[in-house]
PDB file of C-alpha atoms in Angstrom:
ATOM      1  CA  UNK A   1      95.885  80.686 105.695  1.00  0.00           C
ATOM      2  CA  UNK A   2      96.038  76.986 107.962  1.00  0.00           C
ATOM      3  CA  UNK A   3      95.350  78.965 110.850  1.00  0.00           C
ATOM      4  CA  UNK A   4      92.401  81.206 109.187  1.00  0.00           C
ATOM      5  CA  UNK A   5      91.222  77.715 107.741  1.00  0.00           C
ATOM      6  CA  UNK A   6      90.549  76.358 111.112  1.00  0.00           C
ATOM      7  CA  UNK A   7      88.531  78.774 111.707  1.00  0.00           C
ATOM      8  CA  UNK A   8      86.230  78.820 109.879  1.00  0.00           C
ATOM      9  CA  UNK A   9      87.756  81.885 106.878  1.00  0.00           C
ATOM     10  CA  UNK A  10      86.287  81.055 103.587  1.00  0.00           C
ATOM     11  CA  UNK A  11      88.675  81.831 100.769  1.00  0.00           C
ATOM     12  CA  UNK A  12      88.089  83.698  97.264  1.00  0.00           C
ATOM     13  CA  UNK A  13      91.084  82.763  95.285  1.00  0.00           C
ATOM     14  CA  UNK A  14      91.419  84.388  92.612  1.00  0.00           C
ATOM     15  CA  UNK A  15      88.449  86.862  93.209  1.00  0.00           C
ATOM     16  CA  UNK A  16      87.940  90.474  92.809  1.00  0.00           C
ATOM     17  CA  UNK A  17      85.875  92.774  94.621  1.00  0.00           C
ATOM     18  CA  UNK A  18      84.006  95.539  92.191  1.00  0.00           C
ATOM     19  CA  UNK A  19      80.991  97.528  94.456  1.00  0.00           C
ATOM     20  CA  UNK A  20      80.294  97.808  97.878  1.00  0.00           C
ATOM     21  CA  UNK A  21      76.266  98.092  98.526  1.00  0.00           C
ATOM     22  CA  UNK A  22      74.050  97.830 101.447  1.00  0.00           C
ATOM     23  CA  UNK A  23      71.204  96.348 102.044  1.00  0.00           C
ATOM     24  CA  UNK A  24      68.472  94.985 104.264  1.00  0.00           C
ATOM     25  CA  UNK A  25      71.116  96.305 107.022  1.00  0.00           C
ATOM     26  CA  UNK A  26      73.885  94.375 105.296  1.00  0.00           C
ATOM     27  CA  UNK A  27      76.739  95.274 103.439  1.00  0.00           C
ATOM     28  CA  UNK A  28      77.074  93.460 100.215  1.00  0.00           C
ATOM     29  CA  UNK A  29      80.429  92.850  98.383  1.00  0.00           C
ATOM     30  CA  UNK A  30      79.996  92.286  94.376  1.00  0.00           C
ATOM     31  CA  UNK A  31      82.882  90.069  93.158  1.00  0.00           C
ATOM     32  CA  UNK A  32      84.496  90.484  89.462  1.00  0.00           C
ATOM     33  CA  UNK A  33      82.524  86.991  88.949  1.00  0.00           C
ATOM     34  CA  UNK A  34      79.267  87.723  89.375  1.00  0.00           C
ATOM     35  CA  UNK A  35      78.485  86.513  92.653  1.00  0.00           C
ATOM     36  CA  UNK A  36      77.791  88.791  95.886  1.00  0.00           C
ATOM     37  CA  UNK A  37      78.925  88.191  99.278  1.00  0.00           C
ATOM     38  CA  UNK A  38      76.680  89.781 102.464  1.00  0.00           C
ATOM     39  CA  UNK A  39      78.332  90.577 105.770  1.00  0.00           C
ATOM     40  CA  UNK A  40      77.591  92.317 109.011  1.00  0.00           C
ATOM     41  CA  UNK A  41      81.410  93.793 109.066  1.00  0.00           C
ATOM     42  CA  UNK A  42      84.027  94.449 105.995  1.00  0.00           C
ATOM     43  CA  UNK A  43      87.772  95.434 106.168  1.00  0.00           C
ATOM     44  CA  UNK A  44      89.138  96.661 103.300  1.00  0.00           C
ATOM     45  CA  UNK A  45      92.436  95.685 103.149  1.00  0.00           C
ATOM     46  CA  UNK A  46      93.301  96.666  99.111  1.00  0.00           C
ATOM     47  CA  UNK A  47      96.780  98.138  99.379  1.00  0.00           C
ATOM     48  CA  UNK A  48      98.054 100.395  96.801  1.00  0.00           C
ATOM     49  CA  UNK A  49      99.598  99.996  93.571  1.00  0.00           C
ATOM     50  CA  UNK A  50     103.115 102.067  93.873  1.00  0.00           C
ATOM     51  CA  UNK A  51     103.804 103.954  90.562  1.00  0.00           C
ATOM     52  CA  UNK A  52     106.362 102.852  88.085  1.00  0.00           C
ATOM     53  CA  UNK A  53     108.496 104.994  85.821  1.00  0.00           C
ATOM     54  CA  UNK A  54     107.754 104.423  81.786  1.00  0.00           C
ATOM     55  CA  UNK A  55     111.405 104.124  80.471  1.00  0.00           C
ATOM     56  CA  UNK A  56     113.651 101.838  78.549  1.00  0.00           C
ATOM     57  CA  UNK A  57     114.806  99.045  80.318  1.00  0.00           C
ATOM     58  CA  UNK A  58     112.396  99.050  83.352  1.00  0.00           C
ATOM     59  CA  UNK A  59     110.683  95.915  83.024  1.00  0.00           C
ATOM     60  CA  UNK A  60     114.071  93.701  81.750  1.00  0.00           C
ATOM     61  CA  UNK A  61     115.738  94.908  84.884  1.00  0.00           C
ATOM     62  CA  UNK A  62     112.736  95.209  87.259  1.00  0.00           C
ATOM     63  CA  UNK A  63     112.989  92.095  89.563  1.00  0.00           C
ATOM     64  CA  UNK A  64     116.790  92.670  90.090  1.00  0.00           C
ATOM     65  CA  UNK A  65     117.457  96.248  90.386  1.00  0.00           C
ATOM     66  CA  UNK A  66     114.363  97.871  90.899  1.00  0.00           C
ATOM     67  CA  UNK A  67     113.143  98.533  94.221  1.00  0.00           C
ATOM     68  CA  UNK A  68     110.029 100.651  95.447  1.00  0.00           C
ATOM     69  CA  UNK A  69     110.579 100.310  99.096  1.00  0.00           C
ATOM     70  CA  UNK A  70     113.723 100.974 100.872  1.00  0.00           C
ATOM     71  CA  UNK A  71     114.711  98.392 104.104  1.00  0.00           C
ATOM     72  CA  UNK A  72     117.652  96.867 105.512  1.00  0.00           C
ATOM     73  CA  UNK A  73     117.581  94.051 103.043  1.00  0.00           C
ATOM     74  CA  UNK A  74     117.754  96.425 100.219  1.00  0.00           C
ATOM     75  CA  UNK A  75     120.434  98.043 101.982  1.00  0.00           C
ATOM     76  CA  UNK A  76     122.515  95.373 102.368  1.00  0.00           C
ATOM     77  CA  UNK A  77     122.360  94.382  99.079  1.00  0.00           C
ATOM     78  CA  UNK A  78     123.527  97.748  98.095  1.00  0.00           C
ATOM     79  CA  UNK A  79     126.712  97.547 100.258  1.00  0.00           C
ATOM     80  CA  UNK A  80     129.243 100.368  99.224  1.00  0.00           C
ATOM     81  CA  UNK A  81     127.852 100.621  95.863  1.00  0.00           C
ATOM     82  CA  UNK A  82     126.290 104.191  94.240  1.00  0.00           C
ATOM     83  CA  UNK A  83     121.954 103.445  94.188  1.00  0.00           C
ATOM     84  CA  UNK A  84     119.715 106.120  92.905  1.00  0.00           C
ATOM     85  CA  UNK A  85     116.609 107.109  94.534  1.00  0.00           C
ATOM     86  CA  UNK A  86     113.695 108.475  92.142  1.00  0.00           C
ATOM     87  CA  UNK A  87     111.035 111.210  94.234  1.00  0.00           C
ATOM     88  CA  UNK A  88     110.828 114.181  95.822  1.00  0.00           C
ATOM     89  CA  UNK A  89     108.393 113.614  98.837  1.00  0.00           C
ATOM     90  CA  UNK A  90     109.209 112.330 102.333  1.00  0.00           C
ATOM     91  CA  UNK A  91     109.811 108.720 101.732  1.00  0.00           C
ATOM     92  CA  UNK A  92     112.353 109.373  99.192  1.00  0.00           C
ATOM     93  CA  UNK A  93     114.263 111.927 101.078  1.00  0.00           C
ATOM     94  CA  UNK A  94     114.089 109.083 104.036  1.00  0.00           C
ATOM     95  CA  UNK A  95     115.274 106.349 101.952  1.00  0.00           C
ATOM     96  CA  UNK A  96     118.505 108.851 100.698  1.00  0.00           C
ATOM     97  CA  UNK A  97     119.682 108.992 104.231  1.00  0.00           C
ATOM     98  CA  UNK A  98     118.835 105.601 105.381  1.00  0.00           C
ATOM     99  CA  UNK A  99     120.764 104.160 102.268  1.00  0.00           C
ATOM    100  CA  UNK A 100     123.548 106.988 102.860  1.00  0.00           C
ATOM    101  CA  UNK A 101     124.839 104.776 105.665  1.00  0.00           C
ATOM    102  CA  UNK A 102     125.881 101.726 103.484  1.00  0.00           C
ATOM    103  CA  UNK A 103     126.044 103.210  99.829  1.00  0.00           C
ATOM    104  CA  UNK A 104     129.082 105.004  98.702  1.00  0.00           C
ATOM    105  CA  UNK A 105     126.609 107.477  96.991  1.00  0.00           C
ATOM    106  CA  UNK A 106     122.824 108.228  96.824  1.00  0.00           C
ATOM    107  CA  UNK A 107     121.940 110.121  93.495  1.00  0.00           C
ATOM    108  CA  UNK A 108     118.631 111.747  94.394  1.00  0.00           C
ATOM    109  CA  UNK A 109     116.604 112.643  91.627  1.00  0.00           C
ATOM    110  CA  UNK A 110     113.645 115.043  91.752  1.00  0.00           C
ATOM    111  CA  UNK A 111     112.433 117.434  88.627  1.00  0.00           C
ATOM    112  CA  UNK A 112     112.231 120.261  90.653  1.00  0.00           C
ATOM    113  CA  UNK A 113     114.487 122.895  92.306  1.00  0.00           C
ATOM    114  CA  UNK A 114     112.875 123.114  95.382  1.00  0.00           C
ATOM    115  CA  UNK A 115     113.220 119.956  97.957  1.00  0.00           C
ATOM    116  CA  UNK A 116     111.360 121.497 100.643  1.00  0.00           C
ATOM    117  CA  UNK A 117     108.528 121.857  98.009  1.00  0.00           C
ATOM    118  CA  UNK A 118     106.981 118.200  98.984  1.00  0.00           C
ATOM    119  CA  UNK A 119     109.614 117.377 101.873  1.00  0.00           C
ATOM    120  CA  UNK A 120     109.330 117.977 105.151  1.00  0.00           C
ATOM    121  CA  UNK A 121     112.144 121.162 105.942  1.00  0.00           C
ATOM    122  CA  UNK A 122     113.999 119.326 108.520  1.00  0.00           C
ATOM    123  CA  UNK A 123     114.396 116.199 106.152  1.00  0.00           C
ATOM    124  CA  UNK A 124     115.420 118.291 102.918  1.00  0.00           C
ATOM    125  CA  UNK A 125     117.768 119.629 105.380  1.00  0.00           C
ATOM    126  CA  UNK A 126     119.365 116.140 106.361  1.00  0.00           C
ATOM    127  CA  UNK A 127     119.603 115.517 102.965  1.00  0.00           C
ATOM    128  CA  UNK A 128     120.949 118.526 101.663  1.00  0.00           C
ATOM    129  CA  UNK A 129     123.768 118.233 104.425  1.00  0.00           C
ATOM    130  CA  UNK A 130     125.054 114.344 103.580  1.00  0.00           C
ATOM    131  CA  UNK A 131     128.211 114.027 101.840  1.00  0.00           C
ATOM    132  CA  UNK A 132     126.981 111.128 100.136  1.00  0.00           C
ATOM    133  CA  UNK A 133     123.342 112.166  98.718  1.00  0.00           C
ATOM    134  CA  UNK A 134     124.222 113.725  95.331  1.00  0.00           C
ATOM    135  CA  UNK A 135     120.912 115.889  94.390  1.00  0.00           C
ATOM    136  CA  UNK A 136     120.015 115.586  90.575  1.00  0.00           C
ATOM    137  CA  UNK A 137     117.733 118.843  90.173  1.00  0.00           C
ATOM    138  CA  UNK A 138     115.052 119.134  87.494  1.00  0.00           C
ATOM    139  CA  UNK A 139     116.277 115.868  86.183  1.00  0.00           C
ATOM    140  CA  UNK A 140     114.596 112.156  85.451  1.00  0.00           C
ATOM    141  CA  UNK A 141     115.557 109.166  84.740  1.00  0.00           C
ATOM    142  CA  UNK A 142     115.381 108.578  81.206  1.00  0.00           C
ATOM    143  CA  UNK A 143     116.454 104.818  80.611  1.00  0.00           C
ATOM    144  CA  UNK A 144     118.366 102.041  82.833  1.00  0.00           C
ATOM    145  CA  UNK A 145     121.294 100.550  81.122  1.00  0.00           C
ATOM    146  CA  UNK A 146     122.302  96.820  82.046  1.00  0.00           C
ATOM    147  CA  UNK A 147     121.888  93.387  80.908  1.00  0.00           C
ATOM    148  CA  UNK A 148     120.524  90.697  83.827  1.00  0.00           C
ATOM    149  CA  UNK A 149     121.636  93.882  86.737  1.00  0.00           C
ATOM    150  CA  UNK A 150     121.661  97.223  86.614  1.00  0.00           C
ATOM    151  CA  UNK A 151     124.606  99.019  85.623  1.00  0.00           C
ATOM    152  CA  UNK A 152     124.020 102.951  84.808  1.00  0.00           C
ATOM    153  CA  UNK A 153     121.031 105.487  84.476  1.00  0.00           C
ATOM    154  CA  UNK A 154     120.425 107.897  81.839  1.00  0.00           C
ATOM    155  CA  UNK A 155     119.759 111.086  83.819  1.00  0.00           C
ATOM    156  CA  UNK A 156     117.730 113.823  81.757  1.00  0.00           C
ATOM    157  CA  UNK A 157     118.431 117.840  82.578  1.00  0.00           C
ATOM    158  CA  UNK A 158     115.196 119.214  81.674  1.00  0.00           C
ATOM    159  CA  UNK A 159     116.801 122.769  81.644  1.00  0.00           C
ATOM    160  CA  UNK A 160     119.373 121.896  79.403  1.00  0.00           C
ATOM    161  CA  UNK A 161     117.880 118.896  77.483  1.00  0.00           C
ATOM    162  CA  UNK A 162     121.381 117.014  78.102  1.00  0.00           C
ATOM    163  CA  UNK A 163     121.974 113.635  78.997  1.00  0.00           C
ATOM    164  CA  UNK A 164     123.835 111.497  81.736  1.00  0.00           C
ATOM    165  CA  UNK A 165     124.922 108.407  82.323  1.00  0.00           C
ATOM    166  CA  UNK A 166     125.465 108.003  85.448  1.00  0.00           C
ATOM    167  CA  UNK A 167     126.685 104.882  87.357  1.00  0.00           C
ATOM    168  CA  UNK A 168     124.095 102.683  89.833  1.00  0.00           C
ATOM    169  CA  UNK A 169     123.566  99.476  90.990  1.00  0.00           C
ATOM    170  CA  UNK A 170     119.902  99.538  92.297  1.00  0.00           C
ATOM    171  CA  UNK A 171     117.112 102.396  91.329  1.00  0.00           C
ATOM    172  CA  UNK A 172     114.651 102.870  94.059  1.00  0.00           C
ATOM    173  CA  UNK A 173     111.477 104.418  92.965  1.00  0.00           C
ATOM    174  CA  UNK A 174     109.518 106.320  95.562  1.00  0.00           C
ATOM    175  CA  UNK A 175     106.823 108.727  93.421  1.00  0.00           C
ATOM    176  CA  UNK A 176     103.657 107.650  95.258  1.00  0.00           C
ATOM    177  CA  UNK A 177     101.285 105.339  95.171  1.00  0.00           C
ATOM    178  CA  UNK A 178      97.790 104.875  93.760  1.00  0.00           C
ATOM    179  CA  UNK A 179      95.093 103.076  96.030  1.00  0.00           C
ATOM    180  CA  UNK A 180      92.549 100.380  95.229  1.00  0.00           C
ATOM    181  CA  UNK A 181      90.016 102.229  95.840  1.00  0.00           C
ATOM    182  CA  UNK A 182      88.198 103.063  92.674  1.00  0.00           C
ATOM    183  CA  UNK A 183      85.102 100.214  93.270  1.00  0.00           C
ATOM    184  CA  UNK A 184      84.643 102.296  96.633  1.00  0.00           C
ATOM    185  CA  UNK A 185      83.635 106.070  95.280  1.00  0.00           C
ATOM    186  CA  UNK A 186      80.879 107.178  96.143  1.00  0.00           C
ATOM    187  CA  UNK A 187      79.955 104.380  98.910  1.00  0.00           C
ATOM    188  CA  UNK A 188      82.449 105.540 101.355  1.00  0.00           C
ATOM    189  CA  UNK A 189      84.774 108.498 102.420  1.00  0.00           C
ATOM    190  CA  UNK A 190      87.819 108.963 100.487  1.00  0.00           C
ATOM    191  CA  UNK A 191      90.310 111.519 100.643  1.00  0.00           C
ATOM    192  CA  UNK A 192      91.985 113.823  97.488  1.00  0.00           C
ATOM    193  CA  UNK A 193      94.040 111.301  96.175  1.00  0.00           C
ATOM    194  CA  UNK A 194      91.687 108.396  96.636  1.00  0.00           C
ATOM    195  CA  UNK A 195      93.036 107.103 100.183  1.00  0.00           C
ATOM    196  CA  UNK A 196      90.199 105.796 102.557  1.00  0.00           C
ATOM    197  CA  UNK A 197      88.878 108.148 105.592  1.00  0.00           C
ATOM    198  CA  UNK A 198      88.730 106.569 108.881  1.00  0.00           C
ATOM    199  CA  UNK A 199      87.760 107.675 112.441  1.00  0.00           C
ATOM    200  CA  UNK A 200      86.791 110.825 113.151  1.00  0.00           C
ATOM    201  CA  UNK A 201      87.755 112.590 110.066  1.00  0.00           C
ATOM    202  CA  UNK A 202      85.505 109.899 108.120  1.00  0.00           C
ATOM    203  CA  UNK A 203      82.471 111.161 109.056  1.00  0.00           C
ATOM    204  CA  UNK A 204      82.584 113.080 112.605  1.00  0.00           C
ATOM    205  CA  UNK A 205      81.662 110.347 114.637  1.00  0.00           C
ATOM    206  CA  UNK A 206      83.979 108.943 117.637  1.00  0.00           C
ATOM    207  CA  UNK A 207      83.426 105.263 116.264  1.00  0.00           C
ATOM    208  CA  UNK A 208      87.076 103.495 116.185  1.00  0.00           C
ATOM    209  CA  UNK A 209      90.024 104.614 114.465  1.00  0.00           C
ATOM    210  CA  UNK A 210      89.782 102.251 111.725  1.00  0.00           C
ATOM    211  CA  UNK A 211      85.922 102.629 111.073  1.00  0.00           C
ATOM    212  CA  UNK A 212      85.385 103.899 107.891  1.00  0.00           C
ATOM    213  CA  UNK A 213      82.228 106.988 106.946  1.00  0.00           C
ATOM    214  CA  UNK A 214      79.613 104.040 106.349  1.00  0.00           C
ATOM    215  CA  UNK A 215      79.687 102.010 109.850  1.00  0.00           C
ATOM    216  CA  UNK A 216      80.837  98.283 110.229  1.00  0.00           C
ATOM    217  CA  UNK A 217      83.224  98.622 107.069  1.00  0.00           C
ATOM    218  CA  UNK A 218      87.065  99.249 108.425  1.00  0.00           C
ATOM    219  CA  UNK A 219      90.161  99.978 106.144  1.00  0.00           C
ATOM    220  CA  UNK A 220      93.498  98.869 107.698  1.00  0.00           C
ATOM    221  CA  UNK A 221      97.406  99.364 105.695  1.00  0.00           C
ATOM    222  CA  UNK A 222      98.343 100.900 102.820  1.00  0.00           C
ATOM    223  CA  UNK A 223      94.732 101.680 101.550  1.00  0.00           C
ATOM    224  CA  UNK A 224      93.681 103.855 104.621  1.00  0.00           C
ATOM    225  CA  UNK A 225      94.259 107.644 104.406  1.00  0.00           C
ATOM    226  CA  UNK A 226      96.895 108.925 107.417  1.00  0.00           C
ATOM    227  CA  UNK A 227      98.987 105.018 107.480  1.00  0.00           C
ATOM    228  CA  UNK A 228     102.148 105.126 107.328  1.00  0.00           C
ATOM    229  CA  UNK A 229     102.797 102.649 104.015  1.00  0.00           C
ATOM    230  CA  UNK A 230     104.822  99.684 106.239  1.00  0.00           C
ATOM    231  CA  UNK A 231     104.325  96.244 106.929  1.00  0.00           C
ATOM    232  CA  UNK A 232     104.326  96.254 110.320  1.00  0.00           C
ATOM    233  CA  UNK A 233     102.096  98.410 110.520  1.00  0.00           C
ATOM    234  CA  UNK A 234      99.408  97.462 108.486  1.00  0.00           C
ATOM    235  CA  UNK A 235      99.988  93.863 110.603  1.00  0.00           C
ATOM    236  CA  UNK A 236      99.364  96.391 113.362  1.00  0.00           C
ATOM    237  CA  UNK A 237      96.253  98.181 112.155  1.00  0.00           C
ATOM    238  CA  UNK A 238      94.438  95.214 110.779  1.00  0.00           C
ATOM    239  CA  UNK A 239      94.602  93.106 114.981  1.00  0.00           C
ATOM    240  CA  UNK A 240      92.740  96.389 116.621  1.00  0.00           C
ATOM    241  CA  UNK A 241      90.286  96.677 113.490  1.00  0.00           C
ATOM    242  CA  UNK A 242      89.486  93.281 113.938  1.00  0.00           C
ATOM    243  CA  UNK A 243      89.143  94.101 118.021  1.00  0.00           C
ATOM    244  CA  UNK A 244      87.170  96.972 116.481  1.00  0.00           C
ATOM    245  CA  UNK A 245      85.132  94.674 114.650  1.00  0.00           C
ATOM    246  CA  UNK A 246      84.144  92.122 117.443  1.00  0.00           C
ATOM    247  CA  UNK A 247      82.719  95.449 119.614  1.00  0.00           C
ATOM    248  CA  UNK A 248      80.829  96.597 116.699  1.00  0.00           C
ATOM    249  CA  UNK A 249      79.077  93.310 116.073  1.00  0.00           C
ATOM    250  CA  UNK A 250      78.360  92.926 119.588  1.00  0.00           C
ATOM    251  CA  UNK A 251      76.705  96.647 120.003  1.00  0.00           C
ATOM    252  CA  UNK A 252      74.629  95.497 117.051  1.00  0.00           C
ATOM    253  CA  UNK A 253      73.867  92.374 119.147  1.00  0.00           C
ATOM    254  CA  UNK A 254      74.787  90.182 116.031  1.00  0.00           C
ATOM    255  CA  UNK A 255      78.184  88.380 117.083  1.00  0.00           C
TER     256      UNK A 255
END
C-alpha cells in the first residue's frame, strides 16, 4: 500500500463494487455507497469465496483446525499426526498426497464411489495406491469434535446411515469455490460456474490473455476462469495484466 501510495493509487477502504457500466467510452464502477468511479482500464481482482461445510463445531474450531488450502505450513503443522481432507476433485486428491508425506494418515472423504468421477485418472490413481490415504466412500463429515483444537470427526456412511468417529488433528476442506462475480453478469463473459473468461475464449479476439469479453477490463487470480487458485500465481497474473494494461491504454492513445 506505501509503495502504491506514492504513486499516486487512490484507496476505497472499506468499499464495495456492485455494477460494471460503460459509458461515453468509459467504464464505470458503481460502489456499495453510492458513488461511481470512471476509468479507461479495470482489473478485477475479486477472488473467490471457498465453500464451507454446515456442521457442528465448524465455526468454534475454524481458525485452529480448519484449513481450505493445503501448503507446507499446513503440513508442518500436521507433522505425523492423522488430518482429513474433505472433496473429491483435483485439489483434494493433490492435497492427500502432498500431506501423505508428513501425516501418519490422510482420511479422504468424498460421497461418492467413483474417484475418477471429478479426478483426474492418474491422480485417483496416486491416491488410491498410498499406504497412508485412507478413502472414506459415500461418506461426510457430520460434526468436528474438540474443544480449542480439533480432536475427532464424525464420519457419516450414507449407505448405511452409521456413524464414525474417527481421529484428526486438522480438517482440510477442498469442495470448490464460489467467485465474486455476481455484480458482473451480464456485462462480461463468464463461464458455467461463474468464473471470468479471458483471452481468446472471452470473446474470439487475440487481445491479451488476461483481457476480459468487454475490452480494457482484465481479471487476474482466483476470479479468472482457467487460474490455477495459488498465490503466486495470481501475484503472477496480475504484473503482465498490468503490462497488458499500459499497451491497451497506449493503442487507445490515452496513457
Amino acid at each position: 500500500m506505501v509503495q502504491a501510495r506514492k504513486f499516486g493509487a487512490a484507496f476505497s477502504i472499506p468499499g464495495e463494487a456492485t455494477s460494471l457500466t460503460h459509458a461515453d467510452g468509459y467504464h464505470v464502477v458503481g460502489l456499495a455507497e453510492g458513488e461511481d468511479l470512471v476509468a479507461h482500464a479495470v482489473v478485477v481482482a475479486t477472488g473467490v469465496r471457498y465453500r464451507r461445510l454446515d456442521v457442528p463445531g465448524l465455526d468454534r474450531l475454524e481458525r485452529s483446525s480448519v484449513y481450505y488450502a493445503a501448503t507446507e505450513f499446513e503440513a508442518r503443522l500436521c507433522q505425523q499426526d492423522p488430518v482429513t481432507v474433505v472433496g473429491g476433485g483435483n485439489s483434494a486428491g493433490q492435497a492427500a498426497c502432498f500431506l501423505a508425506r508428513r501425516s501418519s494418515v490422510v482420511n479422504l472423504v468424498i460421497r461418492h464411489d467413483d474417484l475418477g468421477r471429478d479426478m483426474s485418472r492418474y491422480l485417483a490413481d496416486r491416491v488410491e495406491q498410498s499406504p497412508r490415504i485412507k478413502i472414506w466412500r459415500r461418506s461426510e463429515v457430520s460434526e468436528l469434535i474438540g474443544h480449542e483444537a480439533l480432536e475427532e470427526v464424525v464420519l457419516h456412511d450414507l449407505r448405511t446411515d452409521a456413524k464414525q468417529r474417527v481421529a484428526t488433528t486438522a480438517m482440510f476442506v477442498l469442495i470448490g469455490a464460489t467467485p465474486h462475480t455476481s455484480w458482473l453478469e451480464g456485462e462480461i463473459a463468464l463461464d458455467v460456474k461463474g468464473f471470468i473468461l479471458t483471452g481468446p475464449v472471452a470473446d474470439g479476439s487475440e487481445g491479451g490473455m488476461f483481457e476480459t469479453s468487454r475490452p480494457g477490463v482484465f481479471a487476474v487470480g482466483d476470479v479468472r476462469s482457467g487460474s490455477v487458485k495459488r498465490v503466486a500465481s495470481a501475484v503472477g497474473e496480475g504484473s503482465v495484466a498490468i503490462r497488458q494494461v499500459h499497451e491497451f491504454l497506449e493503442a487507445e492513445g490515452r496513457r
